[in-house]
């Protein structure tokens, strides 16, 4: 995430990605975060595994009103991000990635800079259709926002991350 020198992290002790996604969307709405904001999730390992979230703008700090709003909501923040491989939930163009679109449209409509196919050394052709499932979560890799996709029925690709994963041991 080297593209955002003005970043901050919140570590509310969340246990799963869905709760972190929800928090980021809630903060974007309640704080009226500006266009161009990046909101990412970060897996924190160690004695107390959890999910932290970061907020960043590429060229300027978050507005003072947003910082005051975070404090008013009881969120403590630290400068910077926990790692360089955040999973992007909020990013420029994310709202335009709905339905089935081509990979070329994915790249032109959003901050995503590359699409890679799981298990393939070749980049998928730009005209390949992507069924977004309205859930597109690229990750930062070497300063680039990269979406990993996998094959689906009907010569489509889908994002590797599914919107509603089955919890581990759900049938027990």
Short mmCIF file of N, CA, C and O in Angstrom, two decimals, residues 22-135:
data_model
loop_
_atom_site.label_atom_id
_atom_site.label_comp_id
_atom_site.label_asym_id
_atom_site.label_seq_id
_atom_site.Cartn_x
_atom_site.Cartn_y
_atom_site.Cartn_z
N UNK A 22 -18.35 -4.45 6.89
CA UNK A 22 -19.50 -3.68 7.38
C UNK A 22 -19.02 -2.40 8.07
O UNK A 22 -19.59 -1.32 7.84
N UNK A 23 -17.99 -2.51 8.91
CA UNK A 23 -17.47 -1.32 9.59
C UNK A 23 -16.98 -0.29 8.57
O UNK A 23 -17.29 0.90 8.70
N UNK A 24 -16.25 -0.72 7.56
CA UNK A 24 -15.74 0.22 6.56
C UNK A 24 -16.88 0.92 5.82
O UNK A 24 -16.85 2.14 5.63
N UNK A 25 -17.90 0.17 5.43
CA UNK A 25 -19.04 0.79 4.74
C UNK A 25 -19.80 1.74 5.67
O UNK A 25 -20.23 2.83 5.24
N UNK A 26 -19.94 1.37 6.93
CA UNK A 26 -20.61 2.23 7.90
C UNK A 26 -19.82 3.53 8.10
O UNK A 26 -20.41 4.62 8.10
N UNK A 27 -18.51 3.42 8.25
CA UNK A 27 -17.68 4.61 8.43
C UNK A 27 -17.75 5.52 7.20
O UNK A 27 -17.83 6.73 7.34
N UNK A 28 -17.73 4.91 6.01
CA UNK A 28 -17.80 5.72 4.79
C UNK A 28 -19.08 6.54 4.76
O UNK A 28 -19.07 7.72 4.38
N UNK A 29 -20.17 5.93 5.18
CA UNK A 29 -21.46 6.62 5.17
C UNK A 29 -21.55 7.63 6.31
O UNK A 29 -21.86 8.81 6.08
N UNK A 30 -21.29 7.19 7.54
CA UNK A 30 -21.47 8.07 8.70
C UNK A 30 -20.51 9.26 8.69
O UNK A 30 -20.85 10.33 9.18
N UNK A 31 -19.31 9.06 8.18
CA UNK A 31 -18.31 10.13 8.19
C UNK A 31 -18.25 10.89 6.87
O UNK A 31 -17.45 11.80 6.73
N UNK A 32 -19.10 10.48 5.92
CA UNK A 32 -19.09 11.10 4.58
C UNK A 32 -17.67 11.18 4.04
O UNK A 32 -17.18 12.24 3.65
N UNK A 33 -17.01 10.03 4.03
CA UNK A 33 -15.62 9.99 3.56
C UNK A 33 -15.56 10.45 2.11
O UNK A 33 -16.45 10.15 1.32
N UNK A 34 -14.49 11.14 1.74
CA UNK A 34 -14.41 11.70 0.39
C UNK A 34 -14.20 10.64 -0.69
O UNK A 34 -13.76 9.52 -0.41
N UNK A 35 -14.54 11.01 -1.92
CA UNK A 35 -14.25 10.15 -3.07
C UNK A 35 -12.75 9.88 -3.09
O UNK A 35 -11.95 10.72 -2.71
N UNK A 36 -12.38 8.72 -3.54
CA UNK A 36 -10.97 8.40 -3.64
C UNK A 36 -10.39 7.73 -2.42
O UNK A 36 -9.21 7.37 -2.40
N UNK A 37 -11.21 7.55 -1.37
CA UNK A 37 -10.70 6.92 -0.16
C UNK A 37 -10.50 5.42 -0.40
O UNK A 37 -11.23 4.80 -1.16
N UNK A 38 -9.47 4.89 0.21
CA UNK A 38 -9.23 3.46 0.22
C UNK A 38 -9.51 2.96 1.63
O UNK A 38 -8.99 3.51 2.59
N UNK A 39 -10.35 1.95 1.74
CA UNK A 39 -10.64 1.31 3.02
C UNK A 39 -10.26 -0.16 2.88
O UNK A 39 -10.81 -0.85 2.03
N UNK A 40 -9.33 -0.60 3.68
CA UNK A 40 -8.79 -1.96 3.54
C UNK A 40 -8.89 -2.73 4.84
O UNK A 40 -8.90 -2.15 5.93
N UNK A 41 -8.92 -4.05 4.70
CA UNK A 41 -8.85 -4.94 5.86
C UNK A 41 -7.45 -5.53 5.93
O UNK A 41 -6.77 -5.70 4.91
N UNK A 42 -7.04 -5.83 7.16
CA UNK A 42 -5.71 -6.40 7.39
C UNK A 42 -5.84 -7.49 8.45
O UNK A 42 -6.40 -7.24 9.53
N UNK A 43 -5.32 -8.67 8.14
CA UNK A 43 -5.33 -9.76 9.11
C UNK A 43 -4.16 -9.59 10.07
O UNK A 43 -3.01 -9.51 9.64
N UNK A 44 -4.48 -9.51 11.35
CA UNK A 44 -3.47 -9.36 12.39
C UNK A 44 -3.28 -10.73 13.04
O UNK A 44 -4.24 -11.29 13.57
N UNK A 45 -2.09 -11.23 12.98
CA UNK A 45 -1.82 -12.55 13.55
C UNK A 45 -1.18 -12.39 14.92
O UNK A 45 -0.97 -11.31 15.39
N UNK A 46 -0.88 -13.49 15.54
CA UNK A 46 -0.21 -13.44 16.84
C UNK A 46 -1.08 -14.04 17.92
O UNK A 46 -1.93 -14.89 17.68
N UNK A 47 -0.87 -13.57 19.15
CA UNK A 47 -1.60 -14.10 20.31
C UNK A 47 -3.10 -13.87 20.22
O UNK A 47 -3.89 -14.62 20.76
N UNK A 48 -3.49 -12.79 19.56
CA UNK A 48 -4.90 -12.41 19.47
C UNK A 48 -5.26 -12.10 18.02
O UNK A 48 -5.36 -10.94 17.61
N UNK A 49 -5.47 -13.15 17.19
CA UNK A 49 -5.79 -12.91 15.78
C UNK A 49 -7.07 -12.08 15.63
O UNK A 49 -8.04 -12.29 16.36
N UNK A 50 -7.04 -11.15 14.68
CA UNK A 50 -8.18 -10.28 14.49
C UNK A 50 -8.04 -9.58 13.14
O UNK A 50 -7.04 -9.76 12.44
N UNK A 51 -9.02 -8.76 12.81
CA UNK A 51 -9.02 -8.00 11.56
C UNK A 51 -9.02 -6.51 11.91
O UNK A 51 -9.92 -6.03 12.60
N UNK A 52 -8.00 -5.81 11.43
CA UNK A 52 -7.95 -4.35 11.56
C UNK A 52 -8.37 -3.74 10.23
O UNK A 52 -8.40 -4.43 9.20
N UNK A 53 -8.71 -2.46 10.24
CA UNK A 53 -9.06 -1.76 9.01
C UNK A 53 -8.21 -0.50 8.89
O UNK A 53 -7.81 0.09 9.89
N UNK A 54 -7.95 -0.12 7.65
CA UNK A 54 -7.21 1.11 7.41
C UNK A 54 -8.01 2.00 6.46
O UNK A 54 -8.81 1.52 5.66
N UNK A 55 -7.78 3.27 6.59
CA UNK A 55 -8.38 4.28 5.71
C UNK A 55 -7.26 5.15 5.18
O UNK A 55 -6.35 5.52 5.93
N UNK A 56 -7.32 5.46 3.89
CA UNK A 56 -6.25 6.27 3.30
C UNK A 56 -6.76 7.02 2.08
O UNK A 56 -7.66 6.57 1.38
N UNK A 57 -6.14 8.16 1.87
CA UNK A 57 -6.30 8.90 0.62
C UNK A 57 -4.91 8.97 -0.02
O UNK A 57 -3.92 9.14 0.69
N UNK A 58 -4.82 8.83 -1.32
CA UNK A 58 -3.51 8.77 -1.96
C UNK A 58 -2.69 10.05 -1.86
O UNK A 58 -1.47 9.98 -1.78
N UNK A 59 -3.32 11.21 -1.84
CA UNK A 59 -2.53 12.44 -1.95
C UNK A 59 -2.70 13.43 -0.82
O UNK A 59 -2.07 14.48 -0.83
N UNK A 60 -3.54 13.12 0.14
CA UNK A 60 -3.74 14.08 1.24
C UNK A 60 -4.27 13.34 2.46
O UNK A 60 -4.82 12.24 2.33
N UNK A 61 -4.14 13.94 3.62
CA UNK A 61 -4.70 13.29 4.81
C UNK A 61 -6.23 13.26 4.77
O UNK A 61 -6.86 14.02 4.04
N UNK A 62 -6.81 12.37 5.53
CA UNK A 62 -8.26 12.36 5.68
C UNK A 62 -8.70 13.71 6.24
O UNK A 62 -7.97 14.33 7.03
N UNK A 63 -9.86 14.19 5.87
CA UNK A 63 -10.33 15.47 6.40
C UNK A 63 -10.43 15.44 7.92
O UNK A 63 -10.71 14.40 8.52
N UNK A 64 -10.20 16.59 8.52
CA UNK A 64 -10.26 16.70 9.98
C UNK A 64 -11.62 16.26 10.52
O UNK A 64 -11.72 15.65 11.57
N UNK A 65 -12.67 16.54 9.76
CA UNK A 65 -14.00 16.13 10.20
C UNK A 65 -14.10 14.61 10.31
O UNK A 65 -14.77 14.09 11.20
N UNK A 66 -13.45 13.88 9.40
CA UNK A 66 -13.46 12.42 9.46
C UNK A 66 -12.69 11.93 10.68
O UNK A 66 -13.13 11.03 11.39
N UNK A 67 -11.55 12.57 10.96
CA UNK A 67 -10.76 12.19 12.14
C UNK A 67 -11.53 12.47 13.42
O UNK A 67 -11.54 11.66 14.35
N UNK A 68 -12.20 13.63 13.46
CA UNK A 68 -13.01 13.96 14.63
C UNK A 68 -14.18 12.99 14.77
O UNK A 68 -14.54 12.58 15.87
N UNK A 69 -14.76 12.59 13.64
CA UNK A 69 -15.86 11.64 13.65
C UNK A 69 -15.42 10.28 14.17
O UNK A 69 -16.15 9.64 14.94
N UNK A 70 -14.25 9.83 13.77
CA UNK A 70 -13.72 8.56 14.27
C UNK A 70 -13.55 8.61 15.78
O UNK A 70 -13.93 7.68 16.50
N UNK A 71 -12.99 9.71 16.26
CA UNK A 71 -12.80 9.87 17.72
C UNK A 71 -14.15 9.92 18.43
O UNK A 71 -14.32 9.29 19.49
N UNK A 72 -15.12 10.63 17.86
CA UNK A 72 -16.45 10.72 18.48
C UNK A 72 -17.14 9.36 18.55
O UNK A 72 -17.92 9.11 19.46
N UNK A 73 -16.83 8.49 17.58
CA UNK A 73 -17.41 7.14 17.58
C UNK A 73 -16.63 6.18 18.49
O UNK A 73 -16.97 5.01 18.58
N UNK A 74 -15.58 6.71 19.13
CA UNK A 74 -14.81 5.89 20.06
C UNK A 74 -13.70 5.06 19.43
O UNK A 74 -13.16 4.16 20.06
N UNK A 75 -13.33 5.39 18.20
CA UNK A 75 -12.27 4.64 17.53
C UNK A 75 -10.92 5.29 17.77
O UNK A 75 -10.74 6.46 17.46
N UNK A 76 -10.00 4.52 18.29
CA UNK A 76 -8.62 4.97 18.39
C UNK A 76 -7.92 4.62 17.09
O UNK A 76 -8.19 3.58 16.49
N UNK A 77 -7.06 5.50 16.64
CA UNK A 77 -6.35 5.26 15.38
C UNK A 77 -4.85 5.34 15.60
O UNK A 77 -4.38 5.98 16.54
N UNK A 78 -4.12 4.68 14.71
CA UNK A 78 -2.66 4.80 14.66
C UNK A 78 -2.29 5.18 13.24
O UNK A 78 -3.00 4.84 12.28
N UNK A 79 -1.19 5.88 13.10
CA UNK A 79 -0.73 6.28 11.77
C UNK A 79 -0.21 5.09 11.00
O UNK A 79 0.36 4.16 11.57
N UNK A 80 -0.42 5.10 9.69
CA UNK A 80 0.10 4.06 8.82
C UNK A 80 -0.82 2.86 8.72
O UNK A 80 -1.95 2.88 9.21
N UNK A 81 -0.33 1.83 8.05
CA UNK A 81 -1.08 0.59 7.87
C UNK A 81 -0.28 -0.57 8.45
O UNK A 81 0.94 -0.50 8.52
N UNK A 82 -0.97 -1.64 8.89
CA UNK A 82 -0.26 -2.76 9.52
C UNK A 82 0.61 -3.54 8.55
O UNK A 82 1.57 -4.20 8.97
N UNK A 83 0.28 -3.53 7.26
CA UNK A 83 1.07 -4.26 6.26
C UNK A 83 0.81 -3.67 4.89
O UNK A 83 -0.04 -2.81 4.72
N UNK A 84 1.54 -4.14 3.89
CA UNK A 84 1.40 -3.63 2.53
C UNK A 84 0.49 -4.47 1.66
O UNK A 84 0.47 -4.32 0.46
N UNK A 85 -0.27 -5.39 2.28
CA UNK A 85 -1.09 -6.31 1.48
C UNK A 85 -2.56 -6.23 1.87
O UNK A 85 -3.24 -7.24 1.89
N UNK A 86 -3.04 -5.06 2.16
CA UNK A 86 -4.44 -4.92 2.54
C UNK A 86 -5.40 -5.37 1.46
O UNK A 86 -5.11 -5.33 0.27
N UNK A 87 -6.54 -5.81 1.91
CA UNK A 87 -7.64 -6.25 1.05
C UNK A 87 -8.59 -5.06 0.92
O UNK A 87 -9.17 -4.61 1.89
N UNK A 88 -8.76 -4.55 -0.29
CA UNK A 88 -9.53 -3.32 -0.49
C UNK A 88 -11.03 -3.59 -0.53
O UNK A 88 -11.51 -4.44 -1.27
N UNK A 89 -11.75 -2.85 0.28
CA UNK A 89 -13.21 -2.89 0.33
C UNK A 89 -13.76 -1.59 -0.26
O UNK A 89 -14.67 -1.61 -1.07
N UNK A 90 -13.19 -0.47 0.16
CA UNK A 90 -13.52 0.84 -0.40
C UNK A 90 -12.35 1.26 -1.29
O UNK A 90 -11.20 1.23 -0.84
N UNK A 91 -12.65 1.62 -2.52
CA UNK A 91 -11.62 2.11 -3.42
C UNK A 91 -12.31 2.81 -4.59
O UNK A 91 -13.49 2.55 -4.87
N UNK A 92 -11.62 3.70 -5.26
CA UNK A 92 -12.26 4.40 -6.38
C UNK A 92 -12.80 3.42 -7.41
O UNK A 92 -12.10 2.50 -7.86
N UNK A 93 -14.08 3.58 -7.74
CA UNK A 93 -14.73 2.76 -8.75
C UNK A 93 -15.36 1.49 -8.24
O UNK A 93 -16.01 0.77 -9.00
N UNK A 94 -15.23 1.17 -6.97
CA UNK A 94 -15.78 -0.08 -6.43
C UNK A 94 -17.28 -0.19 -6.68
O UNK A 94 -17.78 -1.26 -7.03
N UNK A 95 -17.99 0.91 -6.54
CA UNK A 95 -19.45 0.88 -6.71
C UNK A 95 -19.86 0.59 -8.16
O UNK A 95 -20.98 0.15 -8.41
N UNK A 96 -18.96 0.80 -9.11
CA UNK A 96 -19.28 0.56 -10.52
C UNK A 96 -19.05 -0.89 -10.95
O UNK A 96 -19.35 -1.25 -12.08
N UNK A 97 -18.55 -1.70 -10.05
CA UNK A 97 -18.24 -3.09 -10.39
C UNK A 97 -19.38 -4.00 -9.96
O UNK A 97 -19.30 -4.72 -8.96
N UNK A 98 -20.46 -3.96 -10.72
CA UNK A 98 -21.64 -4.76 -10.43
C UNK A 98 -22.05 -5.55 -11.66
O UNK A 98 -21.69 -5.20 -12.79
N UNK A 99 -22.79 -6.62 -11.42
CA UNK A 99 -23.27 -7.43 -12.53
C UNK A 99 -22.14 -8.15 -13.24
O UNK A 99 -21.14 -8.51 -12.64
N UNK A 100 -22.31 -8.34 -14.53
CA UNK A 100 -21.29 -8.99 -15.36
C UNK A 100 -20.70 -7.96 -16.30
O UNK A 100 -21.42 -7.31 -17.07
N UNK A 101 -19.39 -7.79 -16.21
CA UNK A 101 -18.66 -6.80 -17.01
C UNK A 101 -17.40 -7.45 -17.54
O UNK A 101 -17.00 -8.53 -17.09
N UNK A 102 -16.76 -6.80 -18.49
CA UNK A 102 -15.50 -7.35 -19.00
C UNK A 102 -14.34 -6.95 -18.08
O UNK A 102 -14.46 -6.02 -17.27
N UNK A 103 -13.23 -7.65 -18.24
CA UNK A 103 -12.06 -7.29 -17.46
C UNK A 103 -11.57 -5.90 -17.85
O UNK A 103 -11.10 -5.15 -16.98
N UNK A 104 -11.69 -5.56 -19.11
CA UNK A 104 -11.30 -4.21 -19.54
C UNK A 104 -12.13 -3.15 -18.82
O UNK A 104 -11.60 -2.12 -18.38
N UNK A 105 -13.43 -3.40 -18.68
CA UNK A 105 -14.29 -2.46 -17.94
C UNK A 105 -13.90 -2.42 -16.47
O UNK A 105 -13.92 -1.34 -15.86
N UNK A 106 -13.55 -3.54 -15.91
CA UNK A 106 -13.12 -3.60 -14.51
C UNK A 106 -11.94 -2.67 -14.29
O UNK A 106 -11.91 -1.89 -13.33
N UNK A 107 -10.97 -2.75 -15.18
CA UNK A 107 -9.77 -1.93 -15.06
C UNK A 107 -10.04 -0.45 -15.35
O UNK A 107 -9.47 0.42 -14.69
N UNK A 108 -10.90 -0.17 -16.30
CA UNK A 108 -11.14 1.23 -16.66
C UNK A 108 -12.06 1.93 -15.66
O UNK A 108 -11.99 3.15 -15.51
N UNK A 109 -12.94 1.19 -14.98
CA UNK A 109 -13.90 1.78 -14.07
C UNK A 109 -13.40 1.93 -12.64
O UNK A 109 -14.06 2.58 -11.83
N UNK A 110 -12.28 1.32 -12.32
CA UNK A 110 -11.88 1.27 -10.92
C UNK A 110 -10.37 1.48 -10.75
O UNK A 110 -9.63 1.57 -11.72
N UNK A 111 -9.96 1.49 -9.50
CA UNK A 111 -8.55 1.63 -9.16
C UNK A 111 -7.78 0.33 -9.30
O UNK A 111 -6.56 0.31 -9.11
N UNK A 112 -8.45 -0.76 -9.65
CA UNK A 112 -7.78 -2.03 -9.86
C UNK A 112 -6.85 -1.88 -11.06
O UNK A 112 -7.25 -1.38 -12.11
N UNK A 113 -5.60 -2.30 -10.90
CA UNK A 113 -4.61 -2.13 -11.96
C UNK A 113 -4.26 -3.42 -12.68
O UNK A 113 -3.62 -3.38 -13.72
N UNK A 114 -4.64 -4.57 -12.11
CA UNK A 114 -4.34 -5.84 -12.76
C UNK A 114 -5.34 -6.91 -12.31
O UNK A 114 -5.88 -6.84 -11.21
N UNK A 115 -5.56 -7.88 -13.20
CA UNK A 115 -6.40 -9.03 -12.90
C UNK A 115 -5.58 -10.27 -13.20
O UNK A 115 -5.02 -10.40 -14.30
N UNK A 116 -5.49 -11.17 -12.23
CA UNK A 116 -4.76 -12.42 -12.42
C UNK A 116 -5.72 -13.58 -12.17
O UNK A 116 -6.59 -13.51 -11.32
N UNK A 117 -5.52 -14.65 -12.97
CA UNK A 117 -6.36 -15.84 -12.84
C UNK A 117 -5.65 -16.84 -11.95
O UNK A 117 -4.48 -17.18 -12.18
N UNK A 118 -6.34 -17.31 -10.95
CA UNK A 118 -5.81 -18.29 -10.02
C UNK A 118 -5.30 -19.51 -10.78
O UNK A 118 -6.01 -20.08 -11.60
N UNK A 119 -4.06 -19.90 -10.52
CA UNK A 119 -3.49 -21.10 -11.13
C UNK A 119 -3.04 -20.95 -12.56
O UNK A 119 -2.67 -21.93 -13.19
N UNK A 120 -3.08 -19.75 -13.13
CA UNK A 120 -2.68 -19.56 -14.52
C UNK A 120 -1.52 -18.59 -14.62
O UNK A 120 -1.57 -17.51 -14.02
N UNK A 121 -0.50 -18.93 -15.38
CA UNK A 121 0.61 -17.99 -15.56
C UNK A 121 0.27 -16.86 -16.52
O UNK A 121 0.95 -15.84 -16.56
N UNK A 122 -0.80 -17.03 -17.31
CA UNK A 122 -1.18 -16.04 -18.31
C UNK A 122 -2.24 -15.09 -17.77
O UNK A 122 -3.12 -15.49 -17.01
N UNK A 123 -2.18 -13.84 -18.20
CA UNK A 123 -3.22 -12.88 -17.86
C UNK A 123 -4.45 -13.18 -18.71
O UNK A 123 -4.33 -13.47 -19.90
N UNK A 124 -5.63 -13.11 -18.12
CA UNK A 124 -6.84 -13.34 -18.92
C UNK A 124 -7.04 -12.20 -19.92
O UNK A 124 -6.68 -11.06 -19.64
N UNK A 125 -7.60 -12.51 -21.10
CA UNK A 125 -7.83 -11.46 -22.11
C UNK A 125 -8.80 -10.39 -21.60
O UNK A 125 -9.72 -10.68 -20.84
N UNK A 126 -8.61 -9.15 -22.02
CA UNK A 126 -9.44 -8.04 -21.55
C UNK A 126 -10.93 -8.19 -21.84
O UNK A 126 -11.76 -7.67 -21.11
N UNK A 127 -11.29 -8.92 -22.90
CA UNK A 127 -12.71 -9.08 -23.25
C UNK A 127 -13.39 -10.17 -22.43
O UNK A 127 -14.61 -10.35 -22.52
N UNK A 128 -12.66 -10.89 -21.59
CA UNK A 128 -13.24 -11.93 -20.75
C UNK A 128 -14.25 -11.30 -19.80
O UNK A 128 -14.01 -10.25 -19.22
N UNK A 129 -15.39 -11.97 -19.65
CA UNK A 129 -16.45 -11.45 -18.79
C UNK A 129 -16.24 -11.88 -17.34
O UNK A 129 -15.89 -13.02 -17.07
N UNK A 130 -16.48 -10.94 -16.45
CA UNK A 130 -16.35 -11.14 -15.01
C UNK A 130 -17.73 -11.00 -14.38
O UNK A 130 -18.36 -9.94 -14.49
N UNK A 131 -18.20 -12.05 -13.74
CA UNK A 131 -19.44 -11.98 -12.97
C UNK A 131 -19.05 -11.53 -11.56
O UNK A 131 -18.51 -12.32 -10.78
N UNK A 132 -19.31 -10.29 -11.24
CA UNK A 132 -18.78 -9.69 -10.00
C UNK A 132 -19.46 -10.20 -8.74
O UNK A 132 -18.87 -10.13 -7.66
N UNK A 133 -20.69 -10.66 -8.84
CA UNK A 133 -21.49 -11.03 -7.66
C UNK A 133 -21.60 -9.84 -6.70
O UNK A 133 -21.86 -10.00 -5.52
N UNK A 134 -21.34 -8.64 -7.25
CA UNK A 134 -21.37 -7.39 -6.48
C UNK A 134 -20.47 -7.45 -5.25
O UNK A 134 -20.77 -6.87 -4.20
N UNK A 135 -19.36 -8.17 -5.39
CA UNK A 135 -18.42 -8.36 -4.28
C UNK A 135 -17.00 -8.51 -4.86
O UNK A 135 -16.56 -9.62 -5.15
#
